[in-house]
Structure formats: structure tokens, C-alpha cells
mmCIF file of C-alpha atoms and ligand atoms in Angstrom:
data_model
loop_
_atom_site.group_PDB
_atom_site.id
_atom_site.type_symbol
_atom_site.label_atom_id
_atom_site.label_comp_id
_atom_site.label_asym_id
_atom_site.label_seq_id
_atom_site.Cartn_x
_atom_site.Cartn_y
_atom_site.Cartn_z
ATOM 1 C CA MET A 1 9.938 -15.271 5.781
ATOM 2 C CA ARG A 2 13.613 -14.469 6.159
ATOM 3 C CA GLY A 3 14.996 -11.212 7.464
ATOM 4 C CA LEU A 4 11.840 -9.638 8.842
ATOM 5 C CA THR A 5 12.198 -10.263 12.588
ATOM 6 C CA GLY A 6 13.158 -7.082 14.417
ATOM 7 C CA LYS A 7 12.645 -4.817 11.411
ATOM 8 C CA VAL A 8 10.619 -1.596 11.617
ATOM 9 C CA ALA A 9 7.834 -0.888 9.121
ATOM 10 C CA ILE A 10 5.439 1.918 8.340
ATOM 11 C CA VAL A 11 2.148 0.947 6.672
ATOM 12 C CA THR A 12 -0.146 3.708 5.385
ATOM 13 C CA GLY A 13 -3.917 3.464 5.074
ATOM 14 C CA ALA A 14 -3.901 0.765 7.755
ATOM 15 C CA GLY A 15 -6.923 1.977 9.716
ATOM 16 C CA SER A 16 -9.652 -0.035 8.055
ATOM 17 C CA PRO A 17 -10.242 -3.406 9.767
ATOM 18 C CA ASN A 18 -10.933 -5.194 6.472
ATOM 19 C CA GLY A 19 -8.515 -3.198 4.323
ATOM 20 C CA ILE A 20 -5.314 -4.273 2.615
ATOM 21 C CA GLY A 21 -3.250 -1.905 4.795
ATOM 22 C CA PHE A 22 -4.291 -3.498 8.071
ATOM 23 C CA ALA A 23 -3.761 -6.960 6.569
ATOM 24 C CA CYS A 24 -0.199 -5.905 5.637
ATOM 25 C CA ALA A 25 0.432 -4.522 9.131
ATOM 26 C CA LYS A 26 -0.875 -7.721 10.728
ATOM 27 C CA ARG A 27 1.157 -10.020 8.490
ATOM 28 C CA LEU A 28 4.328 -8.006 9.124
ATOM 29 C CA CYS A 29 3.680 -8.185 12.885
ATOM 30 C CA GLU A 30 3.239 -11.953 12.591
ATOM 31 C CA GLU A 31 6.671 -12.036 10.936
ATOM 32 C CA GLY A 32 8.219 -10.222 13.921
ATOM 33 C CA VAL A 33 8.215 -6.707 12.478
ATOM 34 C CA ARG A 34 7.514 -3.656 14.652
ATOM 35 C CA VAL A 35 4.858 -1.664 12.819
ATOM 36 C CA LEU A 36 3.676 1.947 12.756
ATOM 37 C CA LEU A 37 0.168 2.037 11.276
ATOM 38 C CA THR A 38 -1.070 5.309 9.830
ATOM 39 C CA ASP A 39 -4.431 6.478 8.515
ATOM 40 C CA ILE A 40 -6.255 9.736 7.896
ATOM 41 C CA VAL A 41 -9.296 8.577 9.879
ATOM 42 C CA PRO A 42 -8.906 9.736 13.482
ATOM 43 C CA ASP A 43 -8.518 6.689 15.736
ATOM 44 C CA GLY A 44 -8.712 4.333 12.728
ATOM 45 C CA ALA A 45 -5.078 3.250 12.829
ATOM 46 C CA GLU A 46 -4.965 3.423 16.642
ATOM 47 C CA LYS A 47 -7.894 1.010 16.910
ATOM 48 C CA GLN A 48 -6.128 -1.466 14.637
ATOM 49 C CA ALA A 49 -2.779 -1.006 16.398
ATOM 50 C CA SER A 50 -4.370 -1.675 19.784
ATOM 51 C CA GLU A 51 -5.828 -4.896 18.380
ATOM 52 C CA LEU A 52 -2.309 -5.907 17.322
ATOM 53 C CA ARG A 53 -0.867 -4.974 20.734
ATOM 54 C CA ALA A 54 -3.585 -7.021 22.421
ATOM 55 C CA ALA A 55 -2.381 -9.974 20.339
ATOM 56 C CA GLY A 56 1.135 -9.402 21.730
ATOM 57 C CA PHE A 57 2.684 -7.533 18.811
ATOM 58 C CA ASP A 58 4.754 -4.334 18.901
ATOM 59 C CA ALA A 59 2.586 -1.853 17.012
ATOM 60 C CA THR A 60 1.745 1.806 17.297
ATOM 61 C CA ALA A 61 -0.291 4.271 15.278
ATOM 62 C CA THR A 62 -0.643 7.855 14.191
ATOM 63 C CA VAL A 63 -3.032 9.961 12.181
ATOM 64 C CA GLN A 64 -1.525 10.876 8.818
ATOM 65 C CA ASP A 65 -2.693 12.426 5.588
ATOM 66 C CA VAL A 66 -0.282 10.794 3.147
ATOM 67 C CA THR A 67 -0.608 13.738 0.747
ATOM 68 C CA ASP A 68 0.855 16.121 3.332
ATOM 69 C CA GLU A 69 4.573 16.665 2.784
ATOM 70 C CA LYS A 70 5.462 17.802 6.321
ATOM 71 C CA GLY A 71 3.461 14.962 7.824
ATOM 72 C CA TRP A 72 5.890 12.490 6.282
ATOM 73 C CA ASP A 73 8.831 13.913 8.277
ATOM 74 C CA GLU A 74 6.729 13.524 11.420
ATOM 75 C CA VAL A 75 5.803 9.923 10.625
ATOM 76 C CA ILE A 76 9.403 8.917 9.890
ATOM 77 C CA GLY A 77 10.474 10.792 13.048
ATOM 78 C CA LEU A 78 7.904 8.940 15.113
ATOM 79 C CA ALA A 79 9.161 5.507 14.008
ATOM 80 C CA VAL A 80 12.776 6.521 14.551
ATOM 81 C CA ALA A 81 12.033 7.998 17.993
ATOM 82 C CA ARG A 82 10.308 4.794 19.075
ATOM 83 C CA TRP A 83 12.435 2.125 17.430
ATOM 84 C CA GLY A 84 15.543 3.905 16.107
ATOM 85 C CA GLN A 85 15.094 3.028 12.436
ATOM 86 C CA VAL A 86 12.821 2.547 9.433
ATOM 87 C CA ASP A 87 13.464 -0.567 7.335
ATOM 88 C CA ILE A 88 10.213 -1.056 5.443
ATOM 89 C CA LEU A 89 7.581 1.262 4.001
ATOM 90 C CA VAL A 90 4.322 -0.028 2.552
ATOM 91 C CA ASN A 91 2.693 2.819 0.614
ATOM 92 C CA ASN A 92 -0.813 1.406 0.695
ATOM 93 C CA ALA A 93 -3.283 4.280 1.141
ATOM 94 C CA GLY A 94 -5.235 4.959 -2.029
ATOM 95 C CA VAL A 95 -8.594 5.849 -3.472
ATOM 96 C CA SER A 96 -10.699 4.961 -6.487
ATOM 97 C CA ILE A 97 -13.344 7.345 -7.832
ATOM 98 C CA ALA A 98 -15.154 5.988 -10.865
ATOM 99 C CA ALA A 99 -16.652 8.356 -13.425
ATOM 100 C CA PRO A 100 -16.745 8.509 -17.213
ATOM 101 C CA ALA A 101 -13.853 10.624 -18.470
ATOM 102 C CA THR A 102 -16.197 13.282 -19.844
ATOM 103 C CA GLU A 103 -18.021 13.543 -16.501
ATOM 104 C CA MET A 104 -15.009 13.453 -14.225
ATOM 105 C CA THR A 105 -14.381 16.679 -12.338
ATOM 106 C CA LEU A 106 -10.925 18.145 -11.935
ATOM 107 C CA ASP A 107 -11.261 17.581 -8.188
ATOM 108 C CA GLN A 108 -11.990 13.874 -8.674
ATOM 109 C CA PHE A 109 -9.043 13.504 -11.018
ATOM 110 C CA THR A 110 -6.529 15.394 -8.861
ATOM 111 C CA ARG A 111 -7.714 13.629 -5.694
ATOM 112 C CA GLN A 112 -6.739 10.278 -7.220
ATOM 113 C CA ILE A 113 -3.410 11.613 -8.450
ATOM 114 C CA ASP A 114 -2.683 13.220 -5.054
ATOM 115 C CA LEU A 115 -3.668 10.233 -2.971
ATOM 116 C CA ASN A 116 -2.388 7.463 -5.249
ATOM 117 C CA VAL A 117 0.735 9.031 -6.770
ATOM 118 C CA ILE A 118 1.937 12.138 -4.903
ATOM 119 C CA SER A 119 1.664 10.248 -1.609
ATOM 120 C CA VAL A 120 3.859 7.458 -2.987
ATOM 121 C CA PHE A 121 6.430 10.029 -4.111
ATOM 122 C CA LEU A 122 6.429 11.788 -0.722
ATOM 123 C CA GLY A 123 6.526 8.581 1.298
ATOM 124 C CA SER A 124 9.154 6.858 -0.814
ATOM 125 C CA ARG A 125 11.375 9.936 -0.791
ATOM 126 C CA ALA A 126 11.141 10.335 2.968
ATOM 127 C CA ALA A 127 11.751 6.642 3.620
ATOM 128 C CA MET A 128 14.603 6.363 1.137
ATOM 129 C CA ARG A 129 16.367 9.342 2.693
ATOM 130 C CA GLN A 130 16.059 7.717 6.118
ATOM 131 C CA MET A 131 17.185 4.293 4.858
ATOM 132 C CA ARG A 132 20.146 5.892 3.078
ATOM 133 C CA ALA A 133 21.185 7.641 6.310
ATOM 134 C CA GLN A 134 20.960 4.322 8.180
ATOM 135 C CA GLY A 135 23.223 2.732 5.565
ATOM 136 C CA LYS A 136 21.847 -0.811 5.716
ATOM 137 C CA GLY A 137 19.324 -0.931 2.903
ATOM 138 C CA GLY A 138 15.577 -1.254 3.180
ATOM 139 C CA ALA A 139 12.437 -2.197 1.303
ATOM 140 C CA ILE A 140 9.695 -0.036 -0.138
ATOM 141 C CA VAL A 141 6.523 -1.753 -1.321
ATOM 142 C CA ASN A 142 4.134 0.386 -3.335
ATOM 143 C CA MET A 143 0.537 -0.719 -3.751
ATOM 144 C CA SER A 144 -0.323 -0.411 -7.412
ATOM 145 C CA SER A 145 -3.124 -2.429 -9.056
ATOM 146 C CA VAL A 146 -4.000 -4.557 -12.061
ATOM 147 C CA ALA A 147 -5.325 -1.192 -13.240
ATOM 148 C CA ALA A 148 -1.721 -0.291 -14.086
ATOM 149 C CA PHE A 149 -2.041 -2.774 -16.971
ATOM 150 C CA VAL A 150 -5.742 -3.100 -17.839
ATOM 151 C CA THR A 151 -8.587 -0.692 -17.368
ATOM 152 C CA GLY A 152 -12.334 -0.330 -17.583
ATOM 153 C CA ALA A 153 -14.764 2.447 -18.398
ATOM 154 C CA GLY A 154 -14.837 4.946 -15.546
ATOM 155 C CA SER A 155 -11.303 4.183 -14.366
ATOM 156 C CA SER A 156 -9.314 6.733 -16.378
ATOM 157 C CA ALA A 157 -7.821 8.581 -13.410
ATOM 158 C CA TYR A 158 -7.398 5.484 -11.232
ATOM 159 C CA ALA A 159 -5.672 3.491 -13.989
ATOM 160 C CA ALA A 160 -3.436 6.452 -14.856
ATOM 161 C CA SER A 161 -2.508 6.848 -11.188
ATOM 162 C CA LYS A 162 -1.666 3.164 -10.689
ATOM 163 C CA ALA A 163 0.370 3.066 -13.925
ATOM 164 C CA ALA A 164 2.275 6.081 -12.584
ATOM 165 C CA VAL A 165 3.011 4.231 -9.325
ATOM 166 C CA HIS A 166 4.267 1.288 -11.360
ATOM 167 C CA MET A 167 6.791 3.255 -13.426
ATOM 168 C CA TYR A 168 7.733 5.640 -10.616
ATOM 169 C CA SER A 169 8.656 2.620 -8.504
ATOM 170 C CA LYS A 170 10.871 1.195 -11.232
ATOM 171 C CA THR A 171 12.974 4.363 -11.411
ATOM 172 C CA LEU A 172 13.185 4.481 -7.636
ATOM 173 C CA ALA A 173 14.283 0.833 -7.626
ATOM 174 C CA LEU A 174 17.081 1.651 -10.013
ATOM 175 C CA GLU A 175 18.241 4.534 -7.849
ATOM 176 C CA GLY A 176 18.176 2.499 -4.637
ATOM 177 C CA ALA A 177 19.567 -0.795 -5.932
ATOM 178 C CA ALA A 178 23.261 -0.238 -5.232
ATOM 179 C CA GLU A 179 22.491 0.725 -1.625
ATOM 180 C CA GLY A 180 20.294 -2.310 -1.002
ATOM 181 C CA ILE A 181 17.123 -0.240 -0.902
ATOM 182 C CA ARG A 182 14.724 -2.446 -2.829
ATOM 183 C CA VAL A 183 11.569 -0.966 -4.330
ATOM 184 C CA ASN A 184 8.808 -3.177 -5.731
ATOM 185 C CA THR A 185 5.107 -2.967 -6.525
ATOM 186 C CA VAL A 186 2.180 -5.222 -5.696
ATOM 187 C CA HIS A 187 -0.676 -5.306 -8.212
ATOM 188 C CA PRO A 188 -3.824 -6.615 -6.546
ATOM 189 C CA GLY A 189 -6.846 -7.680 -8.497
ATOM 190 C CA ILE A 190 -10.271 -7.029 -7.037
ATOM 191 C CA THR A 191 -9.961 -7.473 -3.293
ATOM 192 C CA ASN A 192 -12.740 -7.760 -0.738
ATOM 193 C CA THR A 193 -12.410 -4.423 1.093
ATOM 194 C CA ASN A 194 -14.497 -1.293 1.690
ATOM 195 C CA MET A 195 -13.132 0.132 -1.554
ATOM 196 C CA VAL A 196 -14.978 -2.555 -3.515
ATOM 197 C CA ALA A 197 -18.064 -2.424 -1.272
ATOM 198 C CA LYS A 198 -18.230 1.324 -1.965
ATOM 199 C CA ALA A 199 -17.756 0.849 -5.719
ATOM 200 C CA PHE A 200 -20.664 -1.621 -5.800
ATOM 201 C CA SER A 201 -22.839 0.158 -3.218
ATOM 202 C CA GLU A 202 -25.594 0.835 -5.735
ATOM 203 C CA ALA A 203 -25.708 -2.752 -7.019
ATOM 204 C CA PRO A 204 -24.180 -5.062 -4.384
ATOM 205 C CA GLU A 205 -25.760 -8.067 -6.122
ATOM 206 C CA SER A 206 -23.435 -7.537 -9.127
ATOM 207 C CA ILE A 207 -20.374 -8.261 -6.951
ATOM 208 C CA GLN A 208 -21.027 -11.980 -7.470
ATOM 209 C CA THR A 209 -21.346 -11.547 -11.248
ATOM 210 C CA MET A 210 -18.086 -9.618 -11.308
ATOM 211 C CA ALA A 211 -16.355 -12.227 -9.135
ATOM 212 C CA SER A 212 -17.505 -15.115 -11.323
ATOM 213 C CA ALA A 213 -15.697 -13.520 -14.299
ATOM 214 C CA ILE A 214 -12.366 -13.789 -12.438
ATOM 215 C CA PRO A 215 -10.499 -17.015 -13.355
ATOM 216 C CA ALA A 216 -10.190 -17.778 -9.619
ATOM 217 C CA LEU A 217 -13.992 -17.259 -9.403
ATOM 218 C CA ARG A 218 -13.641 -15.000 -6.372
ATOM 219 C CA MET A 219 -12.179 -11.756 -5.112
ATOM 220 C CA ALA A 220 -8.871 -11.751 -3.257
ATOM 221 C CA ALA A 221 -8.853 -11.647 0.527
ATOM 222 C CA PRO A 222 -6.770 -8.769 1.920
ATOM 223 C CA ARG A 223 -4.404 -11.285 3.569
ATOM 224 C CA GLU A 224 -3.524 -12.688 0.131
ATOM 225 C CA ILE A 225 -2.321 -9.240 -0.935
ATOM 226 C CA ALA A 226 -0.538 -8.780 2.398
ATOM 227 C CA ALA A 227 1.399 -12.017 1.847
ATOM 228 C CA ALA A 228 2.819 -10.588 -1.386
ATOM 229 C CA ALA A 229 3.759 -7.308 0.313
ATOM 230 C CA ALA A 230 5.462 -9.145 3.185
ATOM 231 C CA PHE A 231 7.387 -11.324 0.735
ATOM 232 C CA LEU A 232 8.677 -8.283 -1.163
ATOM 233 C CA ALA A 233 9.661 -6.648 2.136
ATOM 234 C CA SER A 234 11.541 -9.756 3.255
ATOM 235 C CA ASP A 235 15.028 -11.042 2.493
ATOM 236 C CA ASP A 236 13.368 -13.872 0.572
ATOM 237 C CA ALA A 237 12.879 -11.206 -2.097
ATOM 238 C CA SER A 238 16.490 -10.015 -1.891
ATOM 239 C CA TYR A 239 16.905 -10.155 -5.682
ATOM 240 C CA CYS A 240 13.513 -8.559 -6.452
ATOM 241 C CA ILE A 241 14.348 -5.026 -7.510
ATOM 242 C CA GLY A 242 11.698 -3.088 -9.413
ATOM 243 C CA SER A 243 9.504 -6.129 -9.820
ATOM 244 C CA SER A 244 5.747 -5.929 -10.283
ATOM 245 C CA LEU A 245 4.019 -8.724 -8.399
ATOM 246 C CA LEU A 246 0.559 -9.530 -9.778
ATOM 247 C CA VAL A 247 -1.879 -10.968 -7.240
ATOM 248 C CA ASP A 248 -4.979 -10.993 -9.383
ATOM 249 C CA GLY A 249 -6.572 -14.441 -9.442
ATOM 250 C CA GLY A 250 -5.679 -14.739 -13.125
ATOM 251 C CA VAL A 251 -7.493 -11.617 -14.337
ATOM 252 C CA LEU A 252 -4.656 -10.550 -16.622
ATOM 253 C CA LEU A 253 -4.583 -13.917 -18.360
ATOM 254 C CA GLN A 254 -7.746 -13.123 -20.284
HETATM 255 N N1 NAD B 301 -9.589 -3.343 -3.026
HETATM 256 C C1 NAD B 301 -9.191 -3.570 -4.270
HETATM 257 O O1 NAD B 301 -9.880 -4.228 -5.069
HETATM 258 C C2 NAD B 301 -7.851 -3.044 -4.753
HETATM 259 C C3 NAD B 301 -7.364 -3.522 -5.975
HETATM 260 C C4 NAD B 301 -6.149 -3.060 -6.436
HETATM 261 C C5 NAD B 301 -5.436 -2.144 -5.691
HETATM 262 N N2 NAD B 301 -5.933 -1.687 -4.507
HETATM 263 C C6 NAD B 301 -5.140 -0.701 -3.790
HETATM 264 O O2 NAD B 301 -4.839 -1.181 -2.501
HETATM 265 C C7 NAD B 301 -4.737 -0.084 -1.583
HETATM 266 C C8 NAD B 301 -5.643 -0.327 -0.382
HETATM 267 O O3 NAD B 301 -6.960 -0.497 -0.871
HETATM 268 P P1 NAD B 301 -8.180 -0.991 0.050
HETATM 269 O O4 NAD B 301 -9.083 -1.719 -0.858
HETATM 270 O O5 NAD B 301 -7.693 -1.613 1.304
HETATM 271 O O6 NAD B 301 -8.829 0.429 0.354
HETATM 272 P P2 NAD B 301 -9.798 0.920 1.555
HETATM 273 O O7 NAD B 301 -10.583 2.048 0.978
HETATM 274 O O8 NAD B 301 -10.510 -0.242 2.135
HETATM 275 O O9 NAD B 301 -8.742 1.471 2.605
HETATM 276 C C9 NAD B 301 -7.961 2.595 2.313
HETATM 277 C C10 NAD B 301 -7.467 3.193 3.609
HETATM 278 O O10 NAD B 301 -6.722 4.378 3.271
HETATM 279 C C11 NAD B 301 -7.111 5.407 4.168
HETATM 280 N N3 NAD B 301 -6.885 6.727 3.569
HETATM 281 C C12 NAD B 301 -7.671 7.372 2.678
HETATM 282 N N4 NAD B 301 -7.153 8.577 2.400
HETATM 283 C C13 NAD B 301 -6.009 8.702 3.123
HETATM 284 C C14 NAD B 301 -5.029 9.724 3.271
HETATM 285 N N5 NAD B 301 -5.122 10.891 2.591
HETATM 286 N N6 NAD B 301 -3.993 9.504 4.104
HETATM 287 C C15 NAD B 301 -3.890 8.336 4.789
HETATM 288 N N7 NAD B 301 -4.797 7.344 4.706
HETATM 289 C C16 NAD B 301 -5.839 7.521 3.874
HETATM 290 C C17 NAD B 301 -8.587 5.137 4.431
HETATM 291 O O11 NAD B 301 -9.038 5.780 5.611
HETATM 292 C C18 NAD B 301 -8.612 3.618 4.519
HETATM 293 O O12 NAD B 301 -8.367 3.159 5.841
HETATM 294 C C19 NAD B 301 -5.094 1.166 -2.392
HETATM 295 O O13 NAD B 301 -3.925 1.794 -2.838
HETATM 296 C C20 NAD B 301 -5.880 0.604 -3.566
HETATM 297 O O14 NAD B 301 -5.831 1.443 -4.692
HETATM 298 C C21 NAD B 301 -7.132 -2.119 -4.026
#
């Protein structure tokens, strides 16, 4: 992909070996990007970064709670101290807690808003300020979901949070456009990660039933979502501003 070599990226929620975040970090590294992986799990991101370094890539890691405002200054500072700039942010960390709306606790609802929406606000703001100061544009990729457009019983908070990411990103895209700071969203369908394993932990056998209802007849692999994120971060997407890239195996066609 054009324009990625030598860039500096931050990818959040990148500490799970089979997660979308790590897949994004790996794909960006393969495209010649220097990557700071972050995750709330102690050693999670560091373990993944060391795997990338062992493969010859320039990657480092830090522990971060993406809902912590001050932590964002530290994360941006870390990338700048090491590489002098921040060109790409992938706001990937997120959570899904399913419960019927009448059973959902306030804690469950606010956790999803904090982790899926407030984190995107804090991260995008911090990155955009840094990119603006650098004066040479940048790319912010926010991980939304098909749940921004369609929902299911039990997903009230998650769908609301991902719809918020979708529209928040569009406004941000408008505000950054003239400076070459492009903001776009990726909308994965069901992807084979721990998030899905957890959601189906009580009935793992129904994963296959669910997958067979997808037009593609399977879940996405994390690398298929990462490819979309890398494209939006690259100069190949230079005219994508506020776009919403569906990577859903055809789910929204039905
Ligand atoms: N898996 C799917 O089917 C699917 C579908 C659509 C969208 N998404 C979105 O893609 C993103 C990644 O999903 P995934 O399936 O890889 O999830 P995952 O649960 O496998 O990984 C999420 C990662 O985020 C980290 N994390 C959790 N809380 C954090 C915090 N406060 N600060 C920093 N890191 C934190 C976790 O430790 C974990 O490593 C999420 O935003 C999710 O909503 C996933």
C-alpha cells in the first residue's frame, strides 16, 4: 500500500494474539510502519510487540487504559519520544456486553460507552492535536462495527456505542479534512476473536449456526479487518474522508 513506509502508528487493544488490534499492528508493520501497541492487560501488548520485533519489525508497547484521559498524553508522548511523530491512530480497543435492555445494569451500559466511545474521543483528540502540530496530515481509523447499522436483542448499549463512533468520526473527518487529517471507520462483521468466543462461551456449538447465516458462510479472520484498516491509513485511501468501510461478509445485504 502506498505511503505507509516509515510512518508511525499507535494501535490500541493490540495485546490479544488473535484480536483485531494485533492483526492491525502486524499488517501495518508488514507495510513498513513503526508501531506502538497498547493494551490494558499488563504485558499483553509487550508480548505481541516482542513477537513483531523478533520478526524484524520496529514495534514497541505500553500498558494503557484507553478510557484514561491523562494516559493518552503519555501514549502520544511515548511515540513522539521514540520516533518523533504520530501519523496513524487505530482506535481499536472495545468491549461488548450483551444483556436485554431491561436487565442491563448502569455499569454495563456505561462501561461500553466509556470503552467504545469516550476512548475514541480521547484518542482521536490527542492524535489530531499532535498531527495538527506536525503539520503534515495523518490518518485516524476508528473501529466501529456492523452494529452501527443493524442490531440484535441484547446489543442495545453496544450498537448505540458503535453508532456513536460512526457519527463522531464523520464530524472529526470534516474538521480534519482541510489539514489532510483523514478520519474513517471500519465496520467489521463477526470476526473470529476472543470477543466472539466469550459471547458464545455458554453455547460454543452455536458459533457454526451463526456463521452459516452469514452470506460468506464464515466469520471474518482478524487479518481481513486489518487489511481494511491499513488501506484507510494508507495513501491509497487519500480521498477517503469520513468513509465507513464495511467488512462484513455480506451480512448487511440481507
Ligand atoms: N470480534 C468481532 O466480531 C467484532 C465485530 C465488530 C467490531 N469489533 C470491534 O473490533 C475491536 C476489537 O475487537 P476484538 O474482537 O479484537 O476484541 P478482543 O476482546 O479480542 O480484544 C480487545 C482488546 O482490547 C483490550 N482492552 C480492553 N479494555 C481496554 C482498555 N480499557 N484499554 C485498552 N485496551 C483494552 C483487551 O485487553 C483486548 O486485548 C473492538 O472495538 C470491537 O468492538 C469486533
